[in-house]
Short mmCIF file of C-alpha atoms and ligand atoms in Angstrom, two decimals:
data_model
loop_
_atom_site.label_atom_id
_atom_site.label_comp_id
_atom_site.label_asym_id
_atom_site.label_seq_id
_atom_site.Cartn_x
_atom_site.Cartn_y
_atom_site.Cartn_z
CA ARG T 1 -6.29 49.63 -1.72
CA ALA T 2 -5.07 46.91 0.61
CA LYS T 3 -8.68 46.25 1.49
CA ALA T 4 -9.68 45.89 -2.16
CA ALA T 5 -6.78 43.53 -2.78
CA GLY T 6 -7.78 41.57 0.29
CA ARG T 7 -11.35 41.34 -0.87
CA GLY T 8 -10.13 40.30 -4.31
CA ARG T 9 -8.08 37.53 -2.82
CA TRP T 10 -10.98 36.43 -0.66
CA SER T 11 -13.44 36.13 -3.54
CA PHE T 12 -10.79 34.35 -5.58
CA PHE T 13 -10.27 31.93 -2.71
CA THR T 14 -13.97 31.14 -2.26
CA GLU T 15 -14.41 30.69 -6.00
CA ASP T 16 -11.54 28.26 -5.86
CA MET T 17 -13.14 26.42 -2.96
CA HIS T 18 -16.42 26.30 -4.79
CA ARG T 19 -14.75 24.85 -7.87
CA SER T 20 -12.93 22.26 -5.79
CA ALA T 21 -16.18 21.28 -4.03
CA LEU T 22 -17.83 20.81 -7.42
CA ARG T 23 -14.91 18.72 -8.61
CA THR T 24 -15.15 16.53 -5.50
CA GLN T 25 -18.89 16.13 -6.08
CA HIS T 26 -18.25 15.18 -9.69
CA THR T 27 -15.50 12.72 -8.73
CA ALA T 28 -17.89 11.15 -6.22
CA THR T 29 -20.52 10.48 -8.87
CA GLU T 30 -17.89 9.06 -11.19
CA LEU T 31 -16.43 6.87 -8.43
CA LEU T 32 -19.78 5.16 -7.89
CA ARG T 33 -19.83 4.37 -11.61
CA ALA T 34 -16.18 3.21 -11.43
CA CYS T 35 -17.08 0.71 -8.69
CA GLU T 36 -20.07 -0.55 -10.67
CA ARG T 37 -18.11 -1.04 -13.89
CA ASP T 38 -14.77 -1.82 -12.26
CA GLU T 39 -12.60 0.86 -13.83
CA PHE T 40 -9.71 -0.03 -11.54
CA VAL T 41 -6.36 -1.51 -12.44
CA VAL T 42 -3.71 -2.86 -10.13
CA HIS T 43 -0.01 -2.15 -10.46
CA TYR T 44 2.67 -4.20 -8.73
CA GLN T 45 5.95 -3.04 -7.24
CA PRO T 46 8.83 -5.47 -6.56
CA GLN T 47 10.10 -6.20 -3.05
CA VAL T 48 13.61 -7.68 -2.87
CA ASP T 49 15.85 -9.41 -0.36
CA ALA T 50 18.15 -6.78 1.20
CA ARG T 51 21.28 -8.91 0.72
CA SER T 52 20.79 -10.77 -2.58
CA HIS T 53 18.32 -8.35 -4.20
CA ALA T 54 16.32 -11.42 -5.31
CA LEU T 55 12.58 -10.83 -5.71
CA THR T 56 10.64 -11.86 -2.59
CA GLY T 57 7.23 -10.53 -3.64
CA VAL T 58 5.28 -7.49 -4.83
CA GLU T 59 2.94 -4.86 -3.40
CA ALA T 60 -0.39 -4.32 -5.15
CA LEU T 61 -1.27 -0.63 -5.67
CA VAL T 62 -4.62 0.52 -7.03
CA ARG T 63 -5.06 2.94 -9.95
CA TRP T 64 -8.28 4.28 -11.42
CA ASN T 65 -8.35 4.05 -15.20
CA HIS T 66 -10.68 7.00 -15.71
CA PRO T 67 -12.33 6.99 -19.16
CA GLN T 68 -11.54 10.69 -19.76
CA ARG T 69 -8.74 11.58 -17.35
CA GLY T 70 -6.61 8.47 -17.81
CA ILE T 71 -4.75 6.71 -15.00
CA LEU T 72 -5.41 8.34 -11.60
CA MET T 73 -3.26 7.69 -8.52
CA PRO T 74 -4.65 6.73 -5.08
CA ASP T 75 -4.08 10.22 -3.63
CA GLN T 76 -6.39 11.59 -6.36
CA PHE T 77 -9.42 9.51 -5.34
CA LEU T 78 -9.04 7.46 -2.14
CA ASP T 79 -10.03 10.34 0.17
CA VAL T 80 -13.19 10.99 -1.84
CA ALA T 81 -13.87 7.25 -1.91
CA ASP T 82 -13.47 7.13 1.86
CA GLY T 83 -15.95 9.97 2.32
CA LEU T 84 -18.39 8.14 0.06
CA GLY T 85 -17.93 4.90 1.97
CA VAL T 86 -16.75 2.93 -1.07
CA VAL T 87 -13.12 2.25 -0.11
CA LYS T 88 -14.13 -1.14 1.23
CA GLU T 89 -15.66 -1.95 -2.14
CA ILE T 90 -12.53 -0.75 -3.97
CA ASP T 91 -10.34 -2.89 -1.70
CA ARG T 92 -12.53 -5.86 -2.51
CA ILE T 93 -12.30 -5.23 -6.26
CA VAL T 94 -8.51 -4.85 -5.96
CA PHE T 95 -8.28 -8.19 -4.18
CA ARG T 96 -10.23 -9.88 -6.99
CA HIS T 97 -7.74 -8.45 -9.51
CA VAL T 98 -4.82 -9.62 -7.39
CA ALA T 99 -6.09 -13.20 -7.06
CA ARG T 100 -6.75 -13.34 -10.81
CA ASP T 101 -3.29 -11.98 -11.63
CA MET T 102 -1.64 -14.48 -9.26
CA LEU T 103 -3.36 -17.37 -11.03
CA ASP T 104 -2.54 -15.89 -14.44
CA TRP T 105 1.16 -15.45 -13.54
CA GLN T 106 1.21 -19.01 -12.30
CA ALA T 107 -0.21 -20.24 -15.63
CA ARG T 108 2.58 -18.32 -17.39
CA GLY T 109 5.32 -19.79 -15.24
CA LEU T 110 5.75 -17.03 -12.66
CA ASP T 111 5.28 -18.48 -9.20
CA MET T 112 4.96 -15.25 -7.19
CA PRO T 113 5.90 -16.01 -3.57
CA LYS T 114 3.97 -13.11 -2.01
CA VAL T 115 1.60 -10.27 -2.83
CA ALA T 116 1.00 -7.50 -0.30
CA VAL T 117 -2.44 -5.88 -0.43
CA ASN T 118 -3.33 -2.57 1.24
CA VAL T 119 -6.53 -2.63 3.28
CA SER T 120 -8.54 0.31 4.60
CA SER T 121 -10.01 0.45 8.08
CA LYS T 122 -13.47 -0.45 6.73
CA ARG T 123 -12.11 -3.46 4.90
CA LEU T 124 -10.26 -4.61 8.03
CA HIS T 125 -13.64 -4.55 9.81
CA ASP T 126 -15.27 -6.56 7.00
CA PRO T 127 -15.71 -10.23 8.00
CA ALA T 128 -15.79 -11.04 4.24
CA LEU T 129 -12.04 -10.27 4.06
CA VAL T 130 -11.17 -13.64 5.60
CA HIS T 131 -13.62 -15.44 3.32
CA ASP T 132 -12.36 -13.67 0.19
CA ILE T 133 -8.80 -14.73 0.98
CA SER T 134 -9.63 -18.33 1.84
CA ALA T 135 -11.84 -18.75 -1.25
CA SER T 136 -9.52 -17.05 -3.75
CA GLY T 137 -7.99 -20.21 -5.19
CA VAL T 138 -4.55 -18.97 -4.16
CA ASP T 139 -2.68 -20.26 -1.09
CA PRO T 140 -3.59 -17.72 1.68
CA ALA T 141 0.04 -17.89 2.85
CA ARG T 142 1.01 -16.02 -0.33
CA PHE T 143 -0.91 -12.92 0.75
CA CYS T 144 0.16 -10.15 3.06
CA ILE T 145 -2.31 -7.59 4.37
CA GLU T 146 -0.89 -4.07 4.81
CA ILE T 147 -2.54 -1.98 7.49
CA LEU T 148 -1.66 1.65 8.28
CA GLU T 149 -0.13 2.08 11.74
CA SER T 150 -2.89 4.54 12.74
CA ILE T 151 -5.74 2.17 11.80
CA TYR T 152 -4.04 -0.81 13.33
CA LEU T 153 -3.83 0.74 16.77
CA ASP T 154 -6.99 2.84 16.88
CA ASP T 155 -9.47 0.25 15.80
CA THR T 156 -8.54 -2.95 17.54
CA ASN T 157 -12.04 -4.20 18.29
CA ASP T 158 -13.31 -7.80 18.36
CA VAL T 159 -13.91 -8.10 14.61
CA VAL T 160 -10.37 -6.92 13.89
CA ARG T 161 -8.94 -9.30 16.47
CA TRP T 162 -10.95 -12.19 15.01
CA THR T 163 -9.83 -11.25 11.48
CA CYS T 164 -6.16 -11.07 12.49
CA ASP T 165 -6.40 -14.42 14.30
CA GLN T 166 -8.02 -16.05 11.26
CA LEU T 167 -5.42 -14.56 8.92
CA SER T 168 -2.58 -15.85 11.09
CA GLU T 169 -4.14 -19.29 11.16
CA MET T 170 -4.37 -19.33 7.35
CA GLY T 171 -0.76 -18.20 7.07
CA THR T 172 -1.63 -14.76 5.66
CA LYS T 173 0.94 -12.20 6.82
CA ILE T 174 0.09 -8.90 8.48
CA ALA T 175 2.27 -5.84 7.82
CA ILE T 176 2.11 -2.45 9.50
CA ASP T 177 2.46 0.18 6.77
CA ASP T 178 4.13 3.59 7.00
CA PHE T 179 5.58 2.55 10.36
CA GLY T 180 7.06 5.42 12.34
CA THR T 181 4.54 8.02 11.18
CA GLY T 182 1.81 7.07 13.66
CA HIS T 183 1.83 6.63 17.39
CA ALA T 184 2.45 2.93 17.99
CA SER T 185 3.42 1.68 21.42
CA ILE T 186 5.29 -1.59 21.83
CA GLN T 187 2.31 -2.91 23.76
CA GLY T 188 -0.10 -2.00 20.97
CA LEU T 189 2.22 -3.65 18.49
CA LEU T 190 2.43 -6.88 20.41
CA SER T 191 -1.32 -7.18 20.87
CA LEU T 192 -2.06 -8.02 17.24
CA ALA T 193 1.20 -9.82 16.47
CA PRO T 194 2.17 -8.34 13.09
CA ASP T 195 4.65 -10.28 10.94
CA ILE T 196 6.15 -7.28 9.16
CA LEU T 197 6.97 -3.62 9.83
CA LYS T 198 7.35 -1.31 6.84
CA ILE T 199 9.59 1.64 7.72
CA ASP T 200 8.05 4.73 6.14
CA ARG T 201 9.98 6.29 3.28
CA THR T 202 10.37 9.58 5.17
CA PHE T 203 12.91 7.70 7.32
CA ILE T 204 14.63 6.05 4.38
CA ALA T 205 15.07 9.10 2.07
CA PRO T 206 17.44 10.93 4.47
CA ILE T 207 19.35 7.90 5.88
CA LEU T 208 22.56 8.78 4.01
CA ASP T 209 22.99 12.21 5.57
CA GLU T 210 20.77 12.42 8.65
CA MET T 211 22.20 10.49 11.57
CA THR T 212 18.93 10.79 13.54
CA LYS T 213 16.85 9.19 10.79
CA ALA T 214 19.37 6.38 10.35
CA THR T 215 19.38 5.80 14.11
CA LEU T 216 15.57 5.65 14.18
CA ALA T 217 15.53 3.19 11.26
CA HIS T 218 18.07 1.07 13.14
CA ALA T 219 15.94 1.22 16.31
CA ILE T 220 12.93 -0.06 14.34
CA VAL T 221 15.08 -2.92 13.06
CA GLN T 222 16.04 -3.73 16.67
CA ILE T 223 12.36 -3.83 17.69
CA GLY T 224 11.73 -6.17 14.77
CA ARG T 225 14.61 -8.45 15.80
CA CYS T 226 13.40 -8.68 19.40
CA LEU T 227 9.83 -9.49 18.41
CA ASP T 228 10.72 -11.71 15.45
CA ILE T 229 9.14 -9.27 12.98
CA GLU T 230 10.48 -8.78 9.45
CA VAL T 231 11.43 -5.21 8.54
CA ILE T 232 10.86 -3.71 5.08
CA ALA T 233 12.39 -0.38 4.00
CA GLU T 234 10.00 1.62 1.79
CA GLY T 235 10.99 4.25 -0.77
CA VAL T 236 14.48 2.92 -1.52
CA GLU T 237 15.31 5.11 -4.51
CA THR T 238 19.03 4.51 -5.09
CA LEU T 239 21.53 1.69 -4.63
CA GLU T 240 23.32 3.78 -1.96
CA HIS T 241 20.07 3.88 0.00
CA ALA T 242 19.73 0.14 -0.54
CA ARG T 243 23.24 -0.51 0.78
CA ARG T 244 22.67 1.68 3.84
CA ALA T 245 19.24 0.18 4.60
CA ALA T 246 20.75 -3.32 4.41
CA GLU T 247 23.62 -2.20 6.66
CA LEU T 248 21.08 -0.92 9.20
CA GLY T 249 19.54 -4.41 9.22
CA CYS T 250 16.43 -4.11 7.04
CA ASP T 251 15.40 -7.51 5.67
CA ILE T 252 13.50 -6.48 2.54
CA LEU T 253 13.76 -3.42 0.29
CA GLN T 254 11.12 -1.73 -1.86
CA GLY T 255 11.43 1.38 -4.00
CA TYR T 256 12.23 2.85 -7.39
CA ALA T 257 15.79 1.45 -7.15
CA PHE T 258 14.29 -2.00 -7.76
CA GLY T 259 11.37 -1.07 -9.98
CA ARG T 260 8.36 1.19 -10.22
CA PRO T 261 4.85 -0.20 -9.90
CA LEU T 262 3.92 -1.98 -13.19
CA ASP T 263 0.75 -3.59 -14.50
CA ALA T 264 0.50 -7.39 -14.28
CA GLN T 265 1.82 -8.01 -17.82
CA ALA T 266 4.71 -5.57 -17.53
CA LEU T 267 5.61 -6.97 -14.11
CA LEU T 268 5.76 -10.45 -15.61
CA ARG T 269 8.07 -9.20 -18.38
CA HIS T 270 10.18 -7.26 -15.86
CA VAL T 271 10.65 -10.28 -13.61
CA THR T 272 11.23 -12.89 -16.32
CA GLY T 273 13.19 -10.47 -18.56
CA THR T 274 15.78 -9.70 -15.91
CA GLY T 275 16.15 -13.37 -15.06
CA ALA T 276 14.89 -12.59 -11.56
CA ALA T 277 12.32 -15.38 -11.91
CA ASP T 278 15.17 -17.89 -11.52
CA ALA T 279 15.92 -16.37 -8.15
CA LEU T 280 12.36 -16.90 -6.93
CA SER T 281 12.05 -19.34 -4.12
CA PRO T 282 8.63 -20.47 -2.95
CA GLY T 283 7.39 -19.56 0.53
P1 C2E Q 1 1.81 2.72 0.49
O1 C2E Q 1 1.04 1.50 0.78
O2 C2E Q 1 2.77 3.19 1.52
O3 C2E Q 1 2.53 2.45 -0.91
C1 C2E Q 1 3.78 2.94 -1.28
C2 C2E Q 1 3.66 4.19 -2.12
O4 C2E Q 1 4.97 4.73 -2.36
C3 C2E Q 1 3.08 3.93 -3.51
O5 C2E Q 1 2.37 5.10 -3.92
C4 C2E Q 1 4.34 3.75 -4.36
O6 C2E Q 1 4.13 3.99 -5.74
C5 C2E Q 1 5.24 4.79 -3.74
N1 C2E Q 1 6.66 4.48 -3.92
C6 C2E Q 1 7.24 3.27 -4.11
N2 C2E Q 1 8.57 3.35 -4.20
C7 C2E Q 1 8.88 4.66 -4.07
C8 C2E Q 1 10.13 5.39 -4.09
O7 C2E Q 1 11.22 4.85 -4.23
N3 C2E Q 1 10.03 6.74 -3.90
C9 C2E Q 1 8.84 7.39 -3.74
N4 C2E Q 1 8.86 8.71 -3.58
N5 C2E Q 1 7.65 6.72 -3.71
C10 C2E Q 1 7.68 5.38 -3.88
P2 C2E Q 1 0.91 5.01 -4.56
O8 C2E Q 1 0.83 3.85 -5.49
O9 C2E Q 1 0.59 6.38 -5.07
O10 C2E Q 1 -0.01 4.69 -3.32
C11 C2E Q 1 -0.18 5.63 -2.28
C12 C2E Q 1 -0.91 5.04 -1.10
O11 C2E Q 1 -2.27 4.70 -1.45
C13 C2E Q 1 -0.33 3.71 -0.61
O12 C2E Q 1 0.81 3.95 0.18
C14 C2E Q 1 -1.51 3.13 0.17
O13 C2E Q 1 -1.56 3.69 1.46
C15 C2E Q 1 -2.69 3.63 -0.65
N6 C2E Q 1 -3.18 2.52 -1.51
C16 C2E Q 1 -2.68 2.06 -2.68
N7 C2E Q 1 -3.42 1.02 -3.17
C17 C2E Q 1 -4.42 0.80 -2.26
C18 C2E Q 1 -5.52 -0.13 -2.20
O14 C2E Q 1 -5.72 -1.02 -3.04
N8 C2E Q 1 -6.33 -0.02 -1.11
C19 C2E Q 1 -6.14 0.92 -0.14
N9 C2E Q 1 -7.00 0.96 0.89
N10 C2E Q 1 -5.13 1.80 -0.16
C20 C2E Q 1 -4.28 1.75 -1.22
MG1 MG Q 2 1.36 -0.31 1.46
MG1 MG Q 3 3.82 2.65 3.03
MG1 MG Q 4 1.91 5.52 2.27
#
């Protein structure tokens, strides 16, 4: 009987795998269409000064507005997109949206000091990245490029070095994303001279009750201080977390406590509606 049950489970499992493979295949076909027709939208999440809580910028986060399934989150399609080799294209489309939204906000009186854009490994290796930023019509110093810690350290070849040098020269900031979840060495960090470290939210969520996590967050802040690197706390969900993260020395805070990611129009209303636009200072 155990054997029959086992066999039953096995066939159920393979059927499940088969279905999931079909779904992936289907998503892949649809993703190619999505890139062709640009079915992507960009949402923006506020970043605030740790002391004053004034808006310092936003992070751009991609969503796929699927014609049948509605808004899909990055974890529902970026892996498939990566396998298909179209993440670079998606990153490029996202950047076009971001530049357009920056100019549109400006025309409506919102002078956004900074927008952080996530880039994949492929996009970091794309020489067009530098060109796209310099030709966007927006001051390159208003952009920040977010690179995952793992990518940043694994793939430091000549193109990446050239790109990072060019970005620095244009004033574009470089941030290391999800910091603390990879395997960075201080030496690796120094070699590409990042401007910003983003402490991963798995360190921030438990900082109120786990001494070890708080100590690690504080250690990252110390590294930042020594190397003149700004530190952002990610995933700040409550004002208690915000207070603690500020106490530990984080410079900038980002998380649901200060706003969820919103589309460009809603972000404009959020910022101007709360009067936060008055607190904006350029640069
Ligand atoms: P990330 O760059 O680390 O972005 C932060 C993620 O945390 C976002 O998820 C955001 O919605 C979420 N988040 C923000 N505040 C909180 C909070 O207080 N609590 C919790 N639990 N979560 C919070 P999202 O939008 O689903 O994006 C997931 C990841 O997808 C991003 O992580 C980034 O690695 C990737 N991604 C997003 N947009 C792009 C893009 O345009 N290009 C590329 N290559 N990757 C992207
Ligand atoms: Mg990011
Ligand atoms: Mg992150
Ligand atoms: Mg992440």
